[in-house]
């Protein structure tokens, strides 16, 4: 255990590992469709403001808590204050909800990779292709099983050698390829309107929902409010510059999300012939719009499509592995089960919970919870309800129970902590107040008491 605790060799190792967890489907699949749906430029602006304030303060707090206690979430909060052990459990619930539906989408990505590898990329251009695929009862579940199986195998055999080495190579390729696709899509005829929509904030599109969704997306994308950063912090060396590491993780994560938006949003304008309703297409946007961009670029585009979905698959796998690893280690610690047994049980449990999320797009699409299908419902519960609640309690815990000084001391061990003032104000006052307001409005909205 002791050996594992110091396993990040230095700052680069830490930043890369944390960024590997942070960069995933959230950046490439989720961010562009939310940006498209919730107002383009105004969403981007709100998102960036939230990242450098809320995101910064929370990530600093979570990593410092991990490094200070040397424990992952359940143990860490308990060690700092016994009355707050419940926070550890609540935090642990979040990855359990996210993992199953994350794997459903991972399965879709695997299918698309197979489509391109087998030279059928042209078929994916048809508008109905994606809808036809996800509404089938069996095929998406087969891909889901393959995706979960691979994730579980990696977790079972250990993450160190394979995934880490491969991600050092794949992540830079992903960055370069994304930039190339973004440049191509921005230069398509008609795409310029989309670039403007994505980059220029239109304040008339602002609503509380923009902030709520942007905040949920920020937690999700930075892997915050679910204990992952606490665990990673516990592996961080005391002399590693904490503040600078957080800045770099945020830059990396937000950079990739930004470029992904540039790949998708202008392409929607270019390929939908000015039909703005395509912006509301939602979760399927990446699967519907990008194939058109690839097909437009001819044979080279189809090859690029194959490489692209391989990279997305990889980014997704590194994230789902970190999610499953967290869940497995929680059960291992709690019930003292063997790793083998736990992996198998988590695999089966995850598959069962994932089934409704998959079937909810086809034969079970008539079952709606709060007006959402299963996948969207799980996504809503984890990102818009649970994560803000965990974040709120964490803020109160840091701001008023252990006090910001406790975190500051830890950060000051290794950095000058230039944004100490910002950290203190955000964690004590601004974040809790905003989160409460936003939570209330989101719950009322979901119950259709108000419409925002
Ligand atoms: N941050 C990841 C993404 O953007 C998702 C994730 C959440 C990964 C939680 C691990 C833990 O896709």
PDB file of N, CA and C in Angstrom, residues 280-372:
ATOM      1  N   UNK A 280     -30.257  20.881 -31.493  1.00  0.00           N
ATOM      2  CA  UNK A 280     -30.873  20.262 -30.320  1.00  0.00           C
ATOM      3  C   UNK A 280     -30.820  18.740 -30.357  1.00  0.00           C
ATOM      4  N   UNK A 281     -30.099  18.213 -31.340  1.00  0.00           N
ATOM      5  CA  UNK A 281     -30.091  16.762 -31.515  1.00  0.00           C
ATOM      6  C   UNK A 281     -29.627  16.033 -30.261  1.00  0.00           C
ATOM      7  N   UNK A 282     -28.855  16.718 -29.432  1.00  0.00           N
ATOM      8  CA  UNK A 282     -28.498  16.142 -28.137  1.00  0.00           C
ATOM      9  C   UNK A 282     -27.419  15.085 -28.221  1.00  0.00           C
ATOM     10  N   UNK A 283     -27.626  14.059 -27.374  1.00  0.00           N
ATOM     11  CA  UNK A 283     -26.564  13.098 -27.125  1.00  0.00           C
ATOM     12  C   UNK A 283     -25.950  12.472 -28.374  1.00  0.00           C
ATOM     13  N   UNK A 284     -26.716  12.428 -29.453  1.00  0.00           N
ATOM     14  CA  UNK A 284     -26.193  11.740 -30.623  1.00  0.00           C
ATOM     15  C   UNK A 284     -25.318  12.579 -31.533  1.00  0.00           C
ATOM     16  N   UNK A 285     -25.151  13.845 -31.175  1.00  0.00           N
ATOM     17  CA  UNK A 285     -24.510  14.777 -32.108  1.00  0.00           C
ATOM     18  C   UNK A 285     -23.178  14.271 -32.656  1.00  0.00           C
ATOM     19  N   UNK A 286     -22.331  13.765 -31.775  1.00  0.00           N
ATOM     20  CA  UNK A 286     -21.016  13.311 -32.236  1.00  0.00           C
ATOM     21  C   UNK A 286     -21.154  12.183 -33.250  1.00  0.00           C
ATOM     22  N   UNK A 287     -22.160  11.322 -33.024  1.00  0.00           N
ATOM     23  CA  UNK A 287     -22.296  10.157 -33.885  1.00  0.00           C
ATOM     24  C   UNK A 287     -22.993  10.487 -35.199  1.00  0.00           C
ATOM     25  N   UNK A 288     -23.681  11.621 -35.222  1.00  0.00           N
ATOM     26  CA  UNK A 288     -24.438  11.956 -36.419  1.00  0.00           C
ATOM     27  C   UNK A 288     -23.674  12.952 -37.282  1.00  0.00           C
ATOM     28  N   UNK A 289     -23.051  13.935 -36.630  1.00  0.00           N
ATOM     29  CA  UNK A 289     -22.436  15.025 -37.383  1.00  0.00           C
ATOM     30  C   UNK A 289     -21.042  14.671 -37.889  1.00  0.00           C
ATOM     31  N   UNK A 290     -20.220  14.100 -37.014  1.00  0.00           N
ATOM     32  CA  UNK A 290     -18.838  13.849 -37.434  1.00  0.00           C
ATOM     33  C   UNK A 290     -18.734  12.889 -38.636  1.00  0.00           C
ATOM     34  N   UNK A 291     -19.547  11.838 -38.709  1.00  0.00           N
ATOM     35  CA  UNK A 291     -19.441  10.987 -39.910  1.00  0.00           C
ATOM     36  C   UNK A 291     -19.629  11.773 -41.205  1.00  0.00           C
ATOM     37  N   UNK A 292     -20.454  12.825 -41.149  1.00  0.00           N
ATOM     38  CA  UNK A 292     -20.645  13.625 -42.361  1.00  0.00           C
ATOM     39  C   UNK A 292     -19.358  14.372 -42.719  1.00  0.00           C
ATOM     40  N   UNK A 293     -18.680  14.876 -41.670  1.00  0.00           N
ATOM     41  CA  UNK A 293     -17.428  15.587 -41.907  1.00  0.00           C
ATOM     42  C   UNK A 293     -16.416  14.619 -42.535  1.00  0.00           C
ATOM     43  N   UNK A 294     -16.337  13.426 -41.989  1.00  0.00           N
ATOM     44  CA  UNK A 294     -15.363  12.457 -42.504  1.00  0.00           C
ATOM     45  C   UNK A 294     -15.690  12.074 -43.940  1.00  0.00           C
ATOM     46  N   UNK A 295     -16.964  11.818 -44.218  1.00  0.00           N
ATOM     47  CA  UNK A 295     -17.339  11.387 -45.555  1.00  0.00           C
ATOM     48  C   UNK A 295     -17.057  12.486 -46.566  1.00  0.00           C
ATOM     49  N   UNK A 296     -17.238  13.733 -46.140  1.00  0.00           N
ATOM     50  CA  UNK A 296     -17.015  14.874 -47.014  1.00  0.00           C
ATOM     51  C   UNK A 296     -15.565  14.940 -47.483  1.00  0.00           C
ATOM     52  N   UNK A 297     -14.642  14.434 -46.639  1.00  0.00           N
ATOM     53  CA  UNK A 297     -13.222  14.511 -46.984  1.00  0.00           C
ATOM     54  C   UNK A 297     -12.759  13.300 -47.794  1.00  0.00           C
ATOM     55  N   UNK A 298     -13.683  12.510 -48.286  1.00  0.00           N
ATOM     56  CA  UNK A 298     -13.320  11.388 -49.162  1.00  0.00           C
ATOM     57  C   UNK A 298     -12.645  10.238 -48.421  1.00  0.00           C
ATOM     58  N   UNK A 299     -11.843   9.480 -49.193  1.00  0.00           N
ATOM     59  CA  UNK A 299     -11.222   8.286 -48.618  1.00  0.00           C
ATOM     60  C   UNK A 299     -10.363   8.623 -47.402  1.00  0.00           C
ATOM     61  N   UNK A 300      -9.602   9.706 -47.534  1.00  0.00           N
ATOM     62  CA  UNK A 300      -8.742  10.114 -46.423  1.00  0.00           C
ATOM     63  C   UNK A 300      -9.588  10.365 -45.177  1.00  0.00           C
ATOM     64  N   UNK A 301     -10.743  10.965 -45.404  1.00  0.00           N
ATOM     65  CA  UNK A 301     -11.651  11.260 -44.295  1.00  0.00           C
ATOM     66  C   UNK A 301     -12.132   9.990 -43.623  1.00  0.00           C
ATOM     67  N   UNK A 302     -12.399   8.975 -44.440  1.00  0.00           N
ATOM     68  CA  UNK A 302     -12.881   7.718 -43.853  1.00  0.00           C
ATOM     69  C   UNK A 302     -11.791   7.054 -43.018  1.00  0.00           C
ATOM     70  N   UNK A 303     -10.548   7.192 -43.480  1.00  0.00           N
ATOM     71  CA  UNK A 303      -9.439   6.650 -42.671  1.00  0.00           C
ATOM     72  C   UNK A 303      -9.328   7.470 -41.389  1.00  0.00           C
ATOM     73  N   UNK A 304      -9.403   8.807 -41.548  1.00  0.00           N
ATOM     74  CA  UNK A 304      -9.336   9.678 -40.366  1.00  0.00           C
ATOM     75  C   UNK A 304     -10.450   9.312 -39.381  1.00  0.00           C
ATOM     76  N   UNK A 305     -11.633   8.954 -39.926  1.00  0.00           N
ATOM     77  CA  UNK A 305     -12.753   8.556 -39.070  1.00  0.00           C
ATOM     78  C   UNK A 305     -12.398   7.350 -38.217  1.00  0.00           C
ATOM     79  N   UNK A 306     -11.775   6.360 -38.860  1.00  0.00           N
ATOM     80  CA  UNK A 306     -11.366   5.168 -38.125  1.00  0.00           C
ATOM     81  C   UNK A 306     -10.392   5.506 -37.016  1.00  0.00           C
ATOM     82  N   UNK A 307      -9.373   6.310 -37.368  1.00  0.00           N
ATOM     83  CA  UNK A 307      -8.372   6.681 -36.370  1.00  0.00           C
ATOM     84  C   UNK A 307      -9.043   7.481 -35.249  1.00  0.00           C
ATOM     85  N   UNK A 308      -9.951   8.373 -35.665  1.00  0.00           N
ATOM     86  CA  UNK A 308     -10.615   9.222 -34.671  1.00  0.00           C
ATOM     87  C   UNK A 308     -11.391   8.390 -33.651  1.00  0.00           C
ATOM     88  N   UNK A 309     -12.217   7.456 -34.128  1.00  0.00           N
ATOM     89  CA  UNK A 309     -13.015   6.690 -33.170  1.00  0.00           C
ATOM     90  C   UNK A 309     -12.138   5.775 -32.315  1.00  0.00           C
ATOM     91  N   UNK A 310     -10.981   5.389 -32.856  1.00  0.00           N
ATOM     92  CA  UNK A 310     -10.042   4.617 -32.025  1.00  0.00           C
ATOM     93  C   UNK A 310      -9.539   5.473 -30.864  1.00  0.00           C
ATOM     94  N   UNK A 311      -9.233   6.726 -31.163  1.00  0.00           N
ATOM     95  CA  UNK A 311      -8.744   7.642 -30.116  1.00  0.00           C
ATOM     96  C   UNK A 311      -9.837   7.906 -29.077  1.00  0.00           C
ATOM     97  N   UNK A 312     -11.058   8.130 -29.583  1.00  0.00           N
ATOM     98  CA  UNK A 312     -12.163   8.392 -28.651  1.00  0.00           C
ATOM     99  C   UNK A 312     -12.358   7.172 -27.754  1.00  0.00           C
ATOM    100  N   UNK A 313     -12.279   6.000 -28.383  1.00  0.00           N
ATOM    101  CA  UNK A 313     -12.434   4.775 -27.611  1.00  0.00           C
ATOM    102  C   UNK A 313     -11.367   4.728 -26.532  1.00  0.00           C
ATOM    103  N   UNK A 314     -10.189   5.128 -26.896  1.00  0.00           N
ATOM    104  CA  UNK A 314      -9.106   5.074 -25.932  1.00  0.00           C
ATOM    105  C   UNK A 314      -9.307   6.072 -24.792  1.00  0.00           C
ATOM    106  N   UNK A 315      -9.686   7.297 -25.163  1.00  0.00           N
ATOM    107  CA  UNK A 315      -9.938   8.307 -24.123  1.00  0.00           C
ATOM    108  C   UNK A 315     -11.050   7.821 -23.202  1.00  0.00           C
ATOM    109  N   UNK A 316     -12.066   7.172 -23.789  1.00  0.00           N
ATOM    110  CA  UNK A 316     -13.185   6.674 -22.984  1.00  0.00           C
ATOM    111  C   UNK A 316     -12.728   5.541 -22.076  1.00  0.00           C
ATOM    112  N   UNK A 317     -11.905   4.653 -22.628  1.00  0.00           N
ATOM    113  CA  UNK A 317     -11.451   3.514 -21.828  1.00  0.00           C
ATOM    114  C   UNK A 317     -10.636   3.962 -20.615  1.00  0.00           C
ATOM    115  N   UNK A 318      -9.745   4.934 -20.815  1.00  0.00           N
ATOM    116  CA  UNK A 318      -8.944   5.374 -19.659  1.00  0.00           C
ATOM    117  C   UNK A 318      -9.865   5.941 -18.586  1.00  0.00           C
ATOM    118  N   UNK A 319     -10.955   6.584 -18.998  1.00  0.00           N
ATOM    119  CA  UNK A 319     -11.887   7.123 -18.001  1.00  0.00           C
ATOM    120  C   UNK A 319     -12.727   6.026 -17.358  1.00  0.00           C
ATOM    121  N   UNK A 320     -13.250   5.093 -18.163  1.00  0.00           N
ATOM    122  CA  UNK A 320     -14.112   4.082 -17.545  1.00  0.00           C
ATOM    123  C   UNK A 320     -13.283   3.143 -16.672  1.00  0.00           C
ATOM    124  N   UNK A 321     -12.008   2.957 -17.042  1.00  0.00           N
ATOM    125  CA  UNK A 321     -11.142   2.152 -16.178  1.00  0.00           C
ATOM    126  C   UNK A 321     -10.981   2.844 -14.821  1.00  0.00           C
ATOM    127  N   UNK A 322     -10.789   4.173 -14.844  1.00  0.00           N
ATOM    128  CA  UNK A 322     -10.616   4.860 -13.558  1.00  0.00           C
ATOM    129  C   UNK A 322     -11.912   4.826 -12.743  1.00  0.00           C
ATOM    130  N   UNK A 323     -13.059   4.858 -13.434  1.00  0.00           N
ATOM    131  CA  UNK A 323     -14.338   4.743 -12.720  1.00  0.00           C
ATOM    132  C   UNK A 323     -14.502   3.353 -12.109  1.00  0.00           C
ATOM    133  N   UNK A 324     -14.229   2.325 -12.923  1.00  0.00           N
ATOM    134  CA  UNK A 324     -14.432   0.968 -12.418  1.00  0.00           C
ATOM    135  C   UNK A 324     -13.419   0.645 -11.322  1.00  0.00           C
ATOM    136  N   UNK A 325     -12.210   1.102 -11.496  1.00  0.00           N
ATOM    137  CA  UNK A 325     -11.163   0.898 -10.475  1.00  0.00           C
ATOM    138  C   UNK A 325     -11.640   1.470  -9.129  1.00  0.00           C
ATOM    139  N   UNK A 326     -12.238   2.671  -9.187  1.00  0.00           N
ATOM    140  CA  UNK A 326     -12.730   3.288  -7.953  1.00  0.00           C
ATOM    141  C   UNK A 326     -13.801   2.409  -7.311  1.00  0.00           C
ATOM    142  N   UNK A 327     -14.758   1.965  -8.127  1.00  0.00           N
ATOM    143  CA  UNK A 327     -15.853   1.151  -7.593  1.00  0.00           C
ATOM    144  C   UNK A 327     -15.313  -0.161  -7.014  1.00  0.00           C
ATOM    145  N   UNK A 328     -14.418  -0.808  -7.772  1.00  0.00           N
ATOM    146  CA  UNK A 328     -13.861  -2.084  -7.303  1.00  0.00           C
ATOM    147  C   UNK A 328     -13.119  -1.882  -5.980  1.00  0.00           C
ATOM    148  N   UNK A 329     -12.316  -0.828  -5.898  1.00  0.00           N
ATOM    149  CA  UNK A 329     -11.530  -0.674  -4.671  1.00  0.00           C
ATOM    150  C   UNK A 329     -12.426  -0.353  -3.469  1.00  0.00           C
ATOM    151  N   UNK A 330     -13.555   0.336  -3.728  1.00  0.00           N
ATOM    152  CA  UNK A 330     -14.483   0.602  -2.622  1.00  0.00           C
ATOM    153  C   UNK A 330     -15.011  -0.721  -2.059  1.00  0.00           C
ATOM    154  N   UNK A 331     -15.465  -1.618  -2.962  1.00  0.00           N
ATOM    155  CA  UNK A 331     -16.015  -2.898  -2.492  1.00  0.00           C
ATOM    156  C   UNK A 331     -14.936  -3.777  -1.872  1.00  0.00           C
ATOM    157  N   UNK A 332     -13.741  -3.784  -2.479  1.00  0.00           N
ATOM    158  CA  UNK A 332     -12.644  -4.582  -1.919  1.00  0.00           C
ATOM    159  C   UNK A 332     -12.361  -4.153  -0.481  1.00  0.00           C
ATOM    160  N   UNK A 333     -12.237  -2.829  -0.278  1.00  0.00           N
ATOM    161  CA  UNK A 333     -11.907  -2.316   1.050  1.00  0.00           C
ATOM    162  C   UNK A 333     -13.016  -2.602   2.044  1.00  0.00           C
ATOM    163  N   UNK A 334     -14.246  -2.407   1.576  1.00  0.00           N
ATOM    164  CA  UNK A 334     -15.378  -2.470   2.495  1.00  0.00           C
ATOM    165  C   UNK A 334     -15.676  -3.904   2.929  1.00  0.00           C
ATOM    166  N   UNK A 335     -15.717  -4.814   1.945  1.00  0.00           N
ATOM    167  CA  UNK A 335     -16.159  -6.172   2.274  1.00  0.00           C
ATOM    168  C   UNK A 335     -15.023  -7.181   2.306  1.00  0.00           C
ATOM    169  N   UNK A 336     -13.813  -6.705   2.081  1.00  0.00           N
ATOM    170  CA  UNK A 336     -12.626  -7.580   2.080  1.00  0.00           C
ATOM    171  C   UNK A 336     -12.769  -8.743   1.114  1.00  0.00           C
ATOM    172  N   UNK A 337     -13.393  -8.478  -0.045  1.00  0.00           N
ATOM    173  CA  UNK A 337     -13.485  -9.496  -1.080  1.00  0.00           C
ATOM    174  C   UNK A 337     -12.170  -9.508  -1.854  1.00  0.00           C
ATOM    175  N   UNK A 338     -11.947 -10.596  -2.573  1.00  0.00           N
ATOM    176  CA  UNK A 338     -10.743 -10.624  -3.410  1.00  0.00           C
ATOM    177  C   UNK A 338     -10.995  -9.739  -4.640  1.00  0.00           C
ATOM    178  N   UNK A 339      -9.909  -9.330  -5.260  1.00  0.00           N
ATOM    179  CA  UNK A 339     -10.021  -8.460  -6.425  1.00  0.00           C
ATOM    180  C   UNK A 339     -10.745  -9.156  -7.574  1.00  0.00           C
ATOM    181  N   UNK A 340     -10.431 -10.447  -7.733  1.00  0.00           N
ATOM    182  CA  UNK A 340     -11.020 -11.227  -8.801  1.00  0.00           C
ATOM    183  C   UNK A 340     -12.552 -11.266  -8.658  1.00  0.00           C
ATOM    184  N   UNK A 341     -12.968 -11.640  -7.457  1.00  0.00           N
ATOM    185  CA  UNK A 341     -14.405 -11.759  -7.191  1.00  0.00           C
ATOM    186  C   UNK A 341     -15.084 -10.400  -7.364  1.00  0.00           C
ATOM    187  N   UNK A 342     -14.446  -9.346  -6.823  1.00  0.00           N
ATOM    188  CA  UNK A 342     -15.051  -8.017  -6.909  1.00  0.00           C
ATOM    189  C   UNK A 342     -15.196  -7.577  -8.357  1.00  0.00           C
ATOM    190  N   UNK A 343     -14.158  -7.792  -9.148  1.00  0.00           N
ATOM    191  CA  UNK A 343     -14.214  -7.409 -10.565  1.00  0.00           C
ATOM    192  C   UNK A 343     -15.414  -8.073 -11.238  1.00  0.00           C
ATOM    193  N   UNK A 344     -15.574  -9.351 -10.983  1.00  0.00           N
ATOM    194  CA  UNK A 344     -16.653 -10.096 -11.625  1.00  0.00           C
ATOM    195  C   UNK A 344     -18.015  -9.561 -11.180  1.00  0.00           C
ATOM    196  N   UNK A 345     -18.156  -9.332  -9.872  1.00  0.00           N
ATOM    197  CA  UNK A 345     -19.442  -8.837  -9.365  1.00  0.00           C
ATOM    198  C   UNK A 345     -19.756  -7.447  -9.901  1.00  0.00           C
ATOM    199  N   UNK A 346     -18.729  -6.576  -9.928  1.00  0.00           N
ATOM    200  CA  UNK A 346     -18.953  -5.219 -10.449  1.00  0.00           C
ATOM    201  C   UNK A 346     -19.320  -5.297 -11.923  1.00  0.00           C
ATOM    202  N   UNK A 347     -18.666  -6.183 -12.647  1.00  0.00           N
ATOM    203  CA  UNK A 347     -18.963  -6.357 -14.071  1.00  0.00           C
ATOM    204  C   UNK A 347     -20.431  -6.735 -14.274  1.00  0.00           C
ATOM    205  N   UNK A 348     -20.883  -7.727 -13.504  1.00  0.00           N
ATOM    206  CA  UNK A 348     -22.275  -8.179 -13.669  1.00  0.00           C
ATOM    207  C   UNK A 348     -23.254  -7.080 -13.236  1.00  0.00           C
ATOM    208  N   UNK A 349     -22.983  -6.474 -12.092  1.00  0.00           N
ATOM    209  CA  UNK A 349     -23.861  -5.409 -11.593  1.00  0.00           C
ATOM    210  C   UNK A 349     -23.951  -4.274 -12.590  1.00  0.00           C
ATOM    211  N   UNK A 350     -22.805  -3.891 -13.100  1.00  0.00           N
ATOM    212  CA  UNK A 350     -22.741  -2.760 -14.030  1.00  0.00           C
ATOM    213  C   UNK A 350     -23.539  -3.072 -15.301  1.00  0.00           C
ATOM    214  N   UNK A 351     -23.402  -4.304 -15.768  1.00  0.00           N
ATOM    215  CA  UNK A 351     -24.115  -4.707 -16.975  1.00  0.00           C
ATOM    216  C   UNK A 351     -25.632  -4.634 -16.759  1.00  0.00           C
ATOM    217  N   UNK A 352     -26.069  -5.139 -15.612  1.00  0.00           N
ATOM    218  CA  UNK A 352     -27.510  -5.123 -15.332  1.00  0.00           C
ATOM    219  C   UNK A 352     -28.043  -3.698 -15.246  1.00  0.00           C
ATOM    220  N   UNK A 353     -27.282  -2.829 -14.567  1.00  0.00           N
ATOM    221  CA  UNK A 353     -27.758  -1.444 -14.435  1.00  0.00           C
ATOM    222  C   UNK A 353     -27.693  -0.729 -15.786  1.00  0.00           C
ATOM    223  N   UNK A 354     -26.763  -1.177 -16.636  1.00  0.00           N
ATOM    224  CA  UNK A 354     -26.614  -0.508 -17.937  1.00  0.00           C
ATOM    225  C   UNK A 354     -27.745  -0.876 -18.906  1.00  0.00           C
ATOM    226  N   UNK A 355     -28.352  -2.050 -18.705  1.00  0.00           N
ATOM    227  CA  UNK A 355     -29.358  -2.505 -19.671  1.00  0.00           C
ATOM    228  C   UNK A 355     -30.482  -1.486 -19.915  1.00  0.00           C
ATOM    229  N   UNK A 356     -31.109  -0.963 -18.856  1.00  0.00           N
ATOM    230  CA  UNK A 356     -32.176   0.024 -19.122  1.00  0.00           C
ATOM    231  C   UNK A 356     -31.667   1.226 -19.912  1.00  0.00           C
ATOM    232  N   UNK A 357     -30.437   1.673 -19.647  1.00  0.00           N
ATOM    233  CA  UNK A 357     -29.918   2.839 -20.369  1.00  0.00           C
ATOM    234  C   UNK A 357     -29.793   2.533 -21.846  1.00  0.00           C
ATOM    235  N   UNK A 358     -29.497   1.280 -22.156  1.00  0.00           N
ATOM    236  CA  UNK A 358     -29.370   0.917 -23.559  1.00  0.00           C
ATOM    237  C   UNK A 358     -30.760   0.727 -24.186  1.00  0.00           C
ATOM    238  N   UNK A 359     -31.609  -0.036 -23.498  1.00  0.00           N
ATOM    239  CA  UNK A 359     -32.935  -0.328 -24.052  1.00  0.00           C
ATOM    240  C   UNK A 359     -33.829   0.912 -24.098  1.00  0.00           C
ATOM    241  N   UNK A 360     -33.515   1.890 -23.272  1.00  0.00           N
ATOM    242  CA  UNK A 360     -34.323   3.117 -23.205  1.00  0.00           C
ATOM    243  C   UNK A 360     -34.347   3.891 -24.514  1.00  0.00           C
ATOM    244  N   UNK A 361     -33.455   3.534 -25.454  1.00  0.00           N
ATOM    245  CA  UNK A 361     -33.475   4.211 -26.749  1.00  0.00           C
ATOM    246  C   UNK A 361     -34.303   3.455 -27.768  1.00  0.00           C
ATOM    247  N   UNK A 362     -34.774   2.290 -27.377  1.00  0.00           N
ATOM    248  CA  UNK A 362     -35.553   1.502 -28.332  1.00  0.00           C
ATOM    249  C   UNK A 362     -36.819   1.001 -27.686  1.00  0.00           C
ATOM    250  N   UNK A 363     -36.822  -0.308 -27.365  1.00  0.00           N
ATOM    251  CA  UNK A 363     -38.088  -0.899 -26.915  1.00  0.00           C
ATOM    252  C   UNK A 363     -38.599  -0.310 -25.598  1.00  0.00           C
ATOM    253  N   UNK A 364     -37.724   0.275 -24.805  1.00  0.00           N
ATOM    254  CA  UNK A 364     -38.210   0.869 -23.550  1.00  0.00           C
ATOM    255  C   UNK A 364     -38.308   2.391 -23.623  1.00  0.00           C
ATOM    256  N   UNK A 365     -38.354   2.914 -24.830  1.00  0.00           N
ATOM    257  CA  UNK A 365     -38.324   4.375 -24.928  1.00  0.00           C
ATOM    258  C   UNK A 365     -39.623   5.000 -24.423  1.00  0.00           C
ATOM    259  N   UNK A 366     -40.659   4.171 -24.247  1.00  0.00           N
ATOM    260  CA  UNK A 366     -41.902   4.736 -23.710  1.00  0.00           C
ATOM    261  C   UNK A 366     -41.838   4.928 -22.196  1.00  0.00           C
ATOM    262  N   UNK A 367     -40.819   4.320 -21.558  1.00  0.00           N
ATOM    263  CA  UNK A 367     -40.693   4.521 -20.105  1.00  0.00           C
ATOM    264  C   UNK A 367     -39.859   5.773 -19.865  1.00  0.00           C
ATOM    265  N   UNK A 368     -40.450   6.736 -19.241  1.00  0.00           N
ATOM    266  CA  UNK A 368     -39.738   7.991 -19.006  1.00  0.00           C
ATOM    267  C   UNK A 368     -39.759   8.326 -17.521  1.00  0.00           C
ATOM    268  N   UNK A 369     -38.614   8.752 -17.021  1.00  0.00           N
ATOM    269  CA  UNK A 369     -38.591   9.210 -15.632  1.00  0.00           C
ATOM    270  C   UNK A 369     -38.308  10.705 -15.678  1.00  0.00           C
ATOM    271  N   UNK A 370     -39.162  11.490 -15.055  1.00  0.00           N
ATOM    272  CA  UNK A 370     -39.052  12.949 -15.103  1.00  0.00           C
ATOM    273  C   UNK A 370     -38.896  13.432 -16.552  1.00  0.00           C
ATOM    274  N   UNK A 371     -39.563  12.753 -17.460  1.00  0.00           N
ATOM    275  CA  UNK A 371     -39.510  13.161 -18.861  1.00  0.00           C
ATOM    276  C   UNK A 371     -38.217  12.797 -19.575  1.00  0.00           C
ATOM    277  N   UNK A 372     -37.428  11.937 -18.950  1.00  0.00           N
ATOM    278  CA  UNK A 372     -36.155  11.582 -19.584  1.00  0.00           C
ATOM    279  C   UNK A 372     -36.081  10.072 -19.793  1.00  0.00           C
TER     280      UNK A 372
END
